[in-house]
C-alpha positions in Angstrom: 165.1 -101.1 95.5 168.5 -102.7 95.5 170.6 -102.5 98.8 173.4 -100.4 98.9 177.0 -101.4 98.5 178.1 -103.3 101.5 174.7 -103.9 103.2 172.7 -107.0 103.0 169.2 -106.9 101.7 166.8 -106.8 104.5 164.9 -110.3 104.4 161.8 -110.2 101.9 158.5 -111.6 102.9 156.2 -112.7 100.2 152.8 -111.7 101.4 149.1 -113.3 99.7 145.8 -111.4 100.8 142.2 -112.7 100.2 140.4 -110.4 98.1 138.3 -109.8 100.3 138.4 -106.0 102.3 137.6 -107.5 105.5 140.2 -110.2 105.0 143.1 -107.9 102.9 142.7 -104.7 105.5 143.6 -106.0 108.8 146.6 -108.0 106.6 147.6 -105.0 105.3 148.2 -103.4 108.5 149.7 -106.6 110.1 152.6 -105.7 106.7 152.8 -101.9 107.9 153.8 -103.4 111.2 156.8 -105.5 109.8 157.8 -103.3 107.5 158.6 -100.5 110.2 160.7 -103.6 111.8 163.2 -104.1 108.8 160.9 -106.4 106.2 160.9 -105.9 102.8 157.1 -107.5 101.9 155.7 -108.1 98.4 152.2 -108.1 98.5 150.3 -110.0 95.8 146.9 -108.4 94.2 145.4 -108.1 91.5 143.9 -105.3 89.1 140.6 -104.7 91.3 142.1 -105.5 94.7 145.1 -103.2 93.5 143.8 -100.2 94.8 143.4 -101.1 98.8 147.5 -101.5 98.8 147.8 -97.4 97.6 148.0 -96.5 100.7 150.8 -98.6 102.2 153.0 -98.3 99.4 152.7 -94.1 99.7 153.6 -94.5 103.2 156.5 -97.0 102.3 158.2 -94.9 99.1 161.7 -96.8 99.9 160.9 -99.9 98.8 159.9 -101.7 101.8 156.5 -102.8 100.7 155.7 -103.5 96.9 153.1 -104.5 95.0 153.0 -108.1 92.6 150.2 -107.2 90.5 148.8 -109.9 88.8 145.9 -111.4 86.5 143.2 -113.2 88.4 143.1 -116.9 87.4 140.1 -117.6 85.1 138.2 -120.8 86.3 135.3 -122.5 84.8 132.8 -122.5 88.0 133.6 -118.6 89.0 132.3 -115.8 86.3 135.3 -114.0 84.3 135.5 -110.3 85.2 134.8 -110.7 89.5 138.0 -110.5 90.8 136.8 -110.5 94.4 134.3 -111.4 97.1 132.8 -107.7 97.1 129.9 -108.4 94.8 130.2 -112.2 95.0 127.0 -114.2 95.8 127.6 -116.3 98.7 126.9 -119.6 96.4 130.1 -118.5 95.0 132.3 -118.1 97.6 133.9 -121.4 97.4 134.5 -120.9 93.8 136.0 -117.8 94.8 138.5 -119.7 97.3 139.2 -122.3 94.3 139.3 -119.7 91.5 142.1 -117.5 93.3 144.4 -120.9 94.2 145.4 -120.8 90.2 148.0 -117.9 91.4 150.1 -120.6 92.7 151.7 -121.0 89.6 152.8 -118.1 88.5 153.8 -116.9 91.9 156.2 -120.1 91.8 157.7 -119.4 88.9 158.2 -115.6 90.1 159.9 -116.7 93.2 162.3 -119.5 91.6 163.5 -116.1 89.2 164.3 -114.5 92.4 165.5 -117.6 94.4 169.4 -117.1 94.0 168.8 -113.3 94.3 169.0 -110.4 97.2 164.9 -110.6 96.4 164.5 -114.5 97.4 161.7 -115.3 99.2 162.4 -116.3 102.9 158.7 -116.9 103.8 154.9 -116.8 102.8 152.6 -115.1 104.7 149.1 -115.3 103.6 145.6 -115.1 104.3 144.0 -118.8 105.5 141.4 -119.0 103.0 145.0 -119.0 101.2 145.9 -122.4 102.3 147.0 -123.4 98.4 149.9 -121.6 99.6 151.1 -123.7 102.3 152.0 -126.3 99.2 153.8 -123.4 97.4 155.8 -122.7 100.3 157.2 -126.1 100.5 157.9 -126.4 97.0 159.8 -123.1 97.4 161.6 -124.6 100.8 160.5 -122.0 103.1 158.4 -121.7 106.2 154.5 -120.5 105.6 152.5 -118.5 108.2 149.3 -118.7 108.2 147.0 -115.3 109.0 143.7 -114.9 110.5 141.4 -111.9 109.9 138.8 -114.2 112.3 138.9 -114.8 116.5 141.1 -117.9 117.1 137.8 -119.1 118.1 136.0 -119.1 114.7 139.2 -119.9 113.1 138.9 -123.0 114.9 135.6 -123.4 114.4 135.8 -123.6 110.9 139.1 -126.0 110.6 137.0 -128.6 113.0 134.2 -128.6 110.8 136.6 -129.3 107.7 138.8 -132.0 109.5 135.9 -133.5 111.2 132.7 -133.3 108.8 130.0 -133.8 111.5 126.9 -134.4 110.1 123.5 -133.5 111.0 121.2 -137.2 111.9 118.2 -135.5 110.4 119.0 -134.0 107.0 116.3 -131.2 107.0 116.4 -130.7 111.1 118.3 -127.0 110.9 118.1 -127.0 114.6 120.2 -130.3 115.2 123.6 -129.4 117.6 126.7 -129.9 116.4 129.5 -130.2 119.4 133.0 -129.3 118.9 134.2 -131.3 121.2 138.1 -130.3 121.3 137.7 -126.6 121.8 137.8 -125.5 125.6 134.3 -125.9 126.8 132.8 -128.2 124.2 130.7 -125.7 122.6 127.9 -126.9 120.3 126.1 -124.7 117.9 122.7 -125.3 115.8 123.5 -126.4 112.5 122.1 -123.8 110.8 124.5 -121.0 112.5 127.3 -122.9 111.1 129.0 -121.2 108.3 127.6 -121.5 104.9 131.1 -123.1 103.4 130.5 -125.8 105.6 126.7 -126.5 105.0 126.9 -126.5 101.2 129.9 -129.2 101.4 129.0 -131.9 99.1 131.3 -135.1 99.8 133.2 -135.4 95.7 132.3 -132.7 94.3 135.1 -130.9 92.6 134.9 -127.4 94.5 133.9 -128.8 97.7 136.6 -130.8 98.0 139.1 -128.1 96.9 137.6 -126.0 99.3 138.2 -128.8 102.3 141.7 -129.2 101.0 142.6 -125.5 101.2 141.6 -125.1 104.8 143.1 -128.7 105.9 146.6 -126.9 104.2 146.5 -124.8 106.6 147.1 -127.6 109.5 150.8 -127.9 108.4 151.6 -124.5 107.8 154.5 -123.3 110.6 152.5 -120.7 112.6 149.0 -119.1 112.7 149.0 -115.6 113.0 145.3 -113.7 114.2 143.8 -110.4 114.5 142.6 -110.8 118.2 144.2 -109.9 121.8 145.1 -112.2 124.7 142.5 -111.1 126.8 140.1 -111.6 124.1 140.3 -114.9 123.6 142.5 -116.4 126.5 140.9 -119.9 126.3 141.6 -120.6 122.5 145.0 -119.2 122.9 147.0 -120.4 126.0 147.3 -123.9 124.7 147.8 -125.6 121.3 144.2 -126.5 119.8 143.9 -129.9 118.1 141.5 -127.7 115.7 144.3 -125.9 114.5 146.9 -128.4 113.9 148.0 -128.1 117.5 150.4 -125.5 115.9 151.2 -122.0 117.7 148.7 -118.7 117.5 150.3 -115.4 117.2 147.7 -112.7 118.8 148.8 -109.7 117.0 145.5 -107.3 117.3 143.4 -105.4 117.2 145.1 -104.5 113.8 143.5 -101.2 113.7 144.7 -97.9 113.2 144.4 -95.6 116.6 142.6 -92.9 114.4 141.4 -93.1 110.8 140.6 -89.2 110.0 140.3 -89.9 106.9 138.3 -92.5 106.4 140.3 -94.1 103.8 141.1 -97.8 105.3 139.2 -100.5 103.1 138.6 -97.3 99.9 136.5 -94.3 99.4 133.9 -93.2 101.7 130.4 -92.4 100.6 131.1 -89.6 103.1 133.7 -88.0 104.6 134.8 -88.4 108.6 135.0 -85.0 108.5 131.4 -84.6 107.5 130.3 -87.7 109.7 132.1 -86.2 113.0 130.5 -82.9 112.3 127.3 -84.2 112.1 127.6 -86.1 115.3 129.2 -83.1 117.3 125.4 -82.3 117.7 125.0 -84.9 120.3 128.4 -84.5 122.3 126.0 -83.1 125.3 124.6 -86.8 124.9 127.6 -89.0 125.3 127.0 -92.5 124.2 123.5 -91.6 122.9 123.8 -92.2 119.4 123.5 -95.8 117.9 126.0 -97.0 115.1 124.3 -99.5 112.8 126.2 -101.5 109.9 126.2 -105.2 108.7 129.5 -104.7 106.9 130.9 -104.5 103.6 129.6 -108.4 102.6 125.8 -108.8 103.9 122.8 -107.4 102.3 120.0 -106.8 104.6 117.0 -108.6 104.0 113.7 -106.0 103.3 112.1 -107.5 106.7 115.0 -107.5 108.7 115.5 -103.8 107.3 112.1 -102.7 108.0 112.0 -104.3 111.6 115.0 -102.3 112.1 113.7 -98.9 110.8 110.4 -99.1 112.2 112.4 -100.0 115.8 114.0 -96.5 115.3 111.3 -95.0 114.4 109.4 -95.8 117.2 112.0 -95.1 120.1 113.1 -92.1 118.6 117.1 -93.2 119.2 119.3 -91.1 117.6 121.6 -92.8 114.9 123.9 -93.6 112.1 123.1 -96.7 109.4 125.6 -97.5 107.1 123.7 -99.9 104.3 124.6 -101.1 101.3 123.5 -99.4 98.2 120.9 -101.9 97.3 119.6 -102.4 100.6 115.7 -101.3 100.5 114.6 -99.2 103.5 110.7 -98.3 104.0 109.3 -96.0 101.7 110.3 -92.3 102.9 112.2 -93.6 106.1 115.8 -92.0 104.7 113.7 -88.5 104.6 111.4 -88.7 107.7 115.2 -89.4 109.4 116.9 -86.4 108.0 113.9 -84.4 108.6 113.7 -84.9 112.1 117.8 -84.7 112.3 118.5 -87.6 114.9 119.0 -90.1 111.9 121.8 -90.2 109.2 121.5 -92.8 106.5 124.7 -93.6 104.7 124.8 -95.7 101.0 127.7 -97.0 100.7 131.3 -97.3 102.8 131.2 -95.5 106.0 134.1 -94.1 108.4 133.3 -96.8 110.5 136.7 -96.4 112.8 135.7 -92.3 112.8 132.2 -93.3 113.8 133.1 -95.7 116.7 135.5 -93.4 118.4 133.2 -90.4 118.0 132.1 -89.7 121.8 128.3 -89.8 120.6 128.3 -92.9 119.7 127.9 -95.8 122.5 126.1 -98.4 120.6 126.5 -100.3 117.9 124.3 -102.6 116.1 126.5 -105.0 114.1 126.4 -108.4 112.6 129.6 -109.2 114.2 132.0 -109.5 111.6 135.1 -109.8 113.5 137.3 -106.4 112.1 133.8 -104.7 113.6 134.1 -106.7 116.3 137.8 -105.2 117.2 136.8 -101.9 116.2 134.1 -101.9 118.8 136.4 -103.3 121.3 139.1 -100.8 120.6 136.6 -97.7 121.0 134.9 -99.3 124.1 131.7 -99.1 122.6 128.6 -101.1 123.4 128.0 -104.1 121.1 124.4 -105.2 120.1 124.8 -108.3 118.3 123.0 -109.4 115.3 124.6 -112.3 113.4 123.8 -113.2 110.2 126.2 -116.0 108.5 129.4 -117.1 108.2 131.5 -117.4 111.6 129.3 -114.9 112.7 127.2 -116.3 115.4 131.2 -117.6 116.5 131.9 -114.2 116.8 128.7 -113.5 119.2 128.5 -115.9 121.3 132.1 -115.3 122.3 131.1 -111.6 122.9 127.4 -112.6 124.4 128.0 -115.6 126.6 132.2 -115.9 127.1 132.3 -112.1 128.1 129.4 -110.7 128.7 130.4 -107.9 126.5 127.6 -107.5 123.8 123.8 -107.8 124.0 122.1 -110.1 122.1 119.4 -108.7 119.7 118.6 -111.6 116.7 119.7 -114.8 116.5 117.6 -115.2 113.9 120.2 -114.6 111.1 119.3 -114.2 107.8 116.3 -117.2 107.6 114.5 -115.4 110.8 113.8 -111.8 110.9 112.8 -110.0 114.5 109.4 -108.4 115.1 109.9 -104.6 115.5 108.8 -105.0 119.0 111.7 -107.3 119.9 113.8 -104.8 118.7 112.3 -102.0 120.4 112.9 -103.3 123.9 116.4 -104.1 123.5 117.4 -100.6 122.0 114.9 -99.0 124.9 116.7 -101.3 127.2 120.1 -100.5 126.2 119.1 -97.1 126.2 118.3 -96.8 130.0 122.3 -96.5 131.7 122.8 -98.5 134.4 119.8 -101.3 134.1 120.0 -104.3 136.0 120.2 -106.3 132.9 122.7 -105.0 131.0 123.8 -102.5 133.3 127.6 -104.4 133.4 127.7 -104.5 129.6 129.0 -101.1 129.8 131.8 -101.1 132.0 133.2 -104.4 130.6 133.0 -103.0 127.2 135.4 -99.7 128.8 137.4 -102.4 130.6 138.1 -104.2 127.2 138.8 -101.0 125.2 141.8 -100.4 127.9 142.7 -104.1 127.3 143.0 -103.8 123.5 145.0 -100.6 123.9 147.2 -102.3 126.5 147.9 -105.6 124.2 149.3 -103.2 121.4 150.9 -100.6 123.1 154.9 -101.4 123.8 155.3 -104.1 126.0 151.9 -105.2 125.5 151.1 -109.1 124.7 150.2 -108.2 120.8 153.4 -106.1 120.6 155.2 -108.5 122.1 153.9 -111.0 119.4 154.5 -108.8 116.0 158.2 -108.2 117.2 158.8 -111.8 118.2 157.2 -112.3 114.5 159.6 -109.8 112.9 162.1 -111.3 114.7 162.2 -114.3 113.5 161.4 -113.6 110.1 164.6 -111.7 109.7 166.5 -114.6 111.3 165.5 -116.5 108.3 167.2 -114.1 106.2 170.4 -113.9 108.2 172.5 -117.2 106.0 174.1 -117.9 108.9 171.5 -118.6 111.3 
């Protein structure tokens, strides 16, 4: 929409998402945010990740946010008609990474046709997996920020592993340690937690080396911004990390809605919130009885992990919620027995996850520790029973399990090593029992960091304070005479 006669155009943000939901989600929310502080902010999708920006540009009808729909790129080592990493095997995901770079030019060429216009681009923001941007940015002469929908920590993580390329000294020894030796504390993990990007890198070939060179982009770009809270994370964010170009991290979450009644954040529900709330009304008289189970949007849960899990349930008798994919395979007659006996709910599909966790039933949740789970648990104060399977997952747990003694371990088996159904019956029996020795604390510093999370976003909060210093200097770039 064109300013109106006398007023200068409000500064316009160009803004690149990963298609991905649990990457292009907690971005979108991180554009709602600078919108309602006088951005205009072009988002770019394309024709299958179209639909997740519907929502934002309803509740913007001005003009502050709008949608750059375009084709996605065609690339001989990713398959024509996947448009996104929903549905993408994980051998493909650096395909995915390289496939989606060919944006960059066309998205030059639609910013030079705007460059001596009210609509010029004053800055890039975009996803890190985005880092073919950071070149676009400099041939358009403006500043790139990098985002983060991962904990400063994995974030990290993953840039050492690319600027470093550690290697294991026995080639098949999965358990060998890797150190990182310039995060705080030295950490060192086993090489087969490390994420799967990393251990399919092969040294010249043509993907792998794009991939390396989109994540070592990201080292120049101006800023990182991340969807995690000071007191999350205080150790990877109160000095520059070598890791990350030694550049500055914004901590701008938990970028999550207070309440999601409808359900609608990341698409369609298989059911309603309404429905889902209703159903767990039943167990209000048992606050923090019921146990929310979900490996997120990407992972499909191996048959034996699936069964150890259901038998687990079966067996205590724990009251619960699973959200699983549609083609995950349960036991034979475990969806019915679980209806039947009306403590279990299974759900196929995408659940009201936000709805779920905030529901006073709930107090546990099983989860593979993506990290938007991760901040939705935090947020709703619930306990975390962690489970990691890939990807900067077991990052994203140890953080939670030995950092901050907020989450109980259950697996660290990931996806290779599935538990026995014994193992997993003691830890939901033991998790079950309030105030045991063990995990007894777990608990209240899962409560403590709920308040946390809501006091980093409320006004005057560290987040807050980080999205309008953000804002703030976003429109100085579009003030000419700055």
């Amino acid at each position: 929409m064109a300013p109106a006669a006398g007023t200068a155009a409000a500064p316009h943000v160009l803004v690149v998402p990963y298609p991905a939901q649990g990457h292009t989600i907690p971005l979108l929310d991180l554009v709602a945010l600078l919108a309602a502080r006088g951005l205009r902010l072009t988002v770019v999708v394309t024709p299958a990740t179209a639909p997740l920006l519907s929502p934002l540009l309803a509740a913007h009808p001005e003009g502050a946010v709008r949608a750059l729909t375009l084709p996605f790129p065609s690339h001989p080592a990713f398959p024509a008609g996947v448009e996104s990493a929903k549905g993408c095997p994980p051998a493909l995901f650096g395909a995915l990474i390289v496939a989606f770079s060919g944006l960059r030019g066309p998205l030059l060429s639609w910013a030079r046709a705007r460059s001596d216009t009210p609509d010029r681009v004053v800055a890039v923001l975009s996803d890190f997996f985005c880092g073919w941007t950071q070149p676009l940015a400099a041939e358009l002469g403006v500043p790139r920020i990098a985002f983060s929908s991962s904990a400063a920590y994995g974030t990290a993580v993953l840039h050492s592993l690319l600027r470093r390329l550690p290697q294991r000294e026995d080639e098949g020894d999965d358990e060998c340690s890797i150190a990182f030796p310039d995060l705080p504390g030295a950490p060192a993990f086993p090489w087969r937690q490390l994420t799967m990007l990393y251990r399919t890198y092969e040294e010249g070939d043509e993907v792998s080396e794009a991939v390396r060179s989109n994540f070592l982009w990201n080292l120049d770009c101006s800023a990182f911004v991340t969807n995690t809270f000071l007191r999350l994370e205080a150790p990877y964010l109160e000095a520059p990390l070598a890791d990350l170009g030694f550049r500055p991290v914004r901590a701008v979450g938990p970028l999550a809605p207070e309440a999601d009644a409808g359900g609608s954040r990341g698409g369609d529900t298989a059911l309603a919130a309404a429905d889902l709330c209703a159903w767990l009304d039943r167990f209000e008289a048992e606050e923090g009885s019921v146990l929310y189970i979900s490996f997120g949007s990407m992972a499909v849960l191996q048959p034996a992990h699936a069964a150890a899990l259901a038998a687990a349930l079966e067996r205590t008798g724990a009251a619960f919620v699973w959200a699983v994919g549609p083609t995950v395979v349960l036991p034979e007659g475990f969806e019915g027995r679980a209806a039947a006996g009306g403590r279990g709910k299974v759900i196929r599909g995408w659940a009201p996850q936000v709805a779920a966790l905030r529901h006073r039933a709930v107090g546990r949740f099983v989860t593979h520790c993506g990290w938007n789970s991760v901040l939705e648990a935090a947020a709703a104060g619930v306990t975390i029973l962690a489970w990691p399977m890939t990807a900067d997952q077991f990052v994203n747990a140890r953080l939670l399990v030995d950092d901050l003694s907020v989450a109980v371990p259950v697996c660290w088996g990931g996806l290779a090593v599935a538990p026995s159904a014994d193992e997993l019956v003691r830890v939901l029996e033991d998790t079950m029992i309030v105030g045991k020795k063990e995990w007894g604390g777990v608990e209240a510093r899962a409560r403590e960091l709920a308040e946390q999370a809501a006091a980093a976003v409320g006004e005057g909060g560290s987040s807050w304070k980080e999205v309008e210093e953000l804002a703030r200097e976003l429109r100085q770039l579009g003030n000419p005479s700055r």
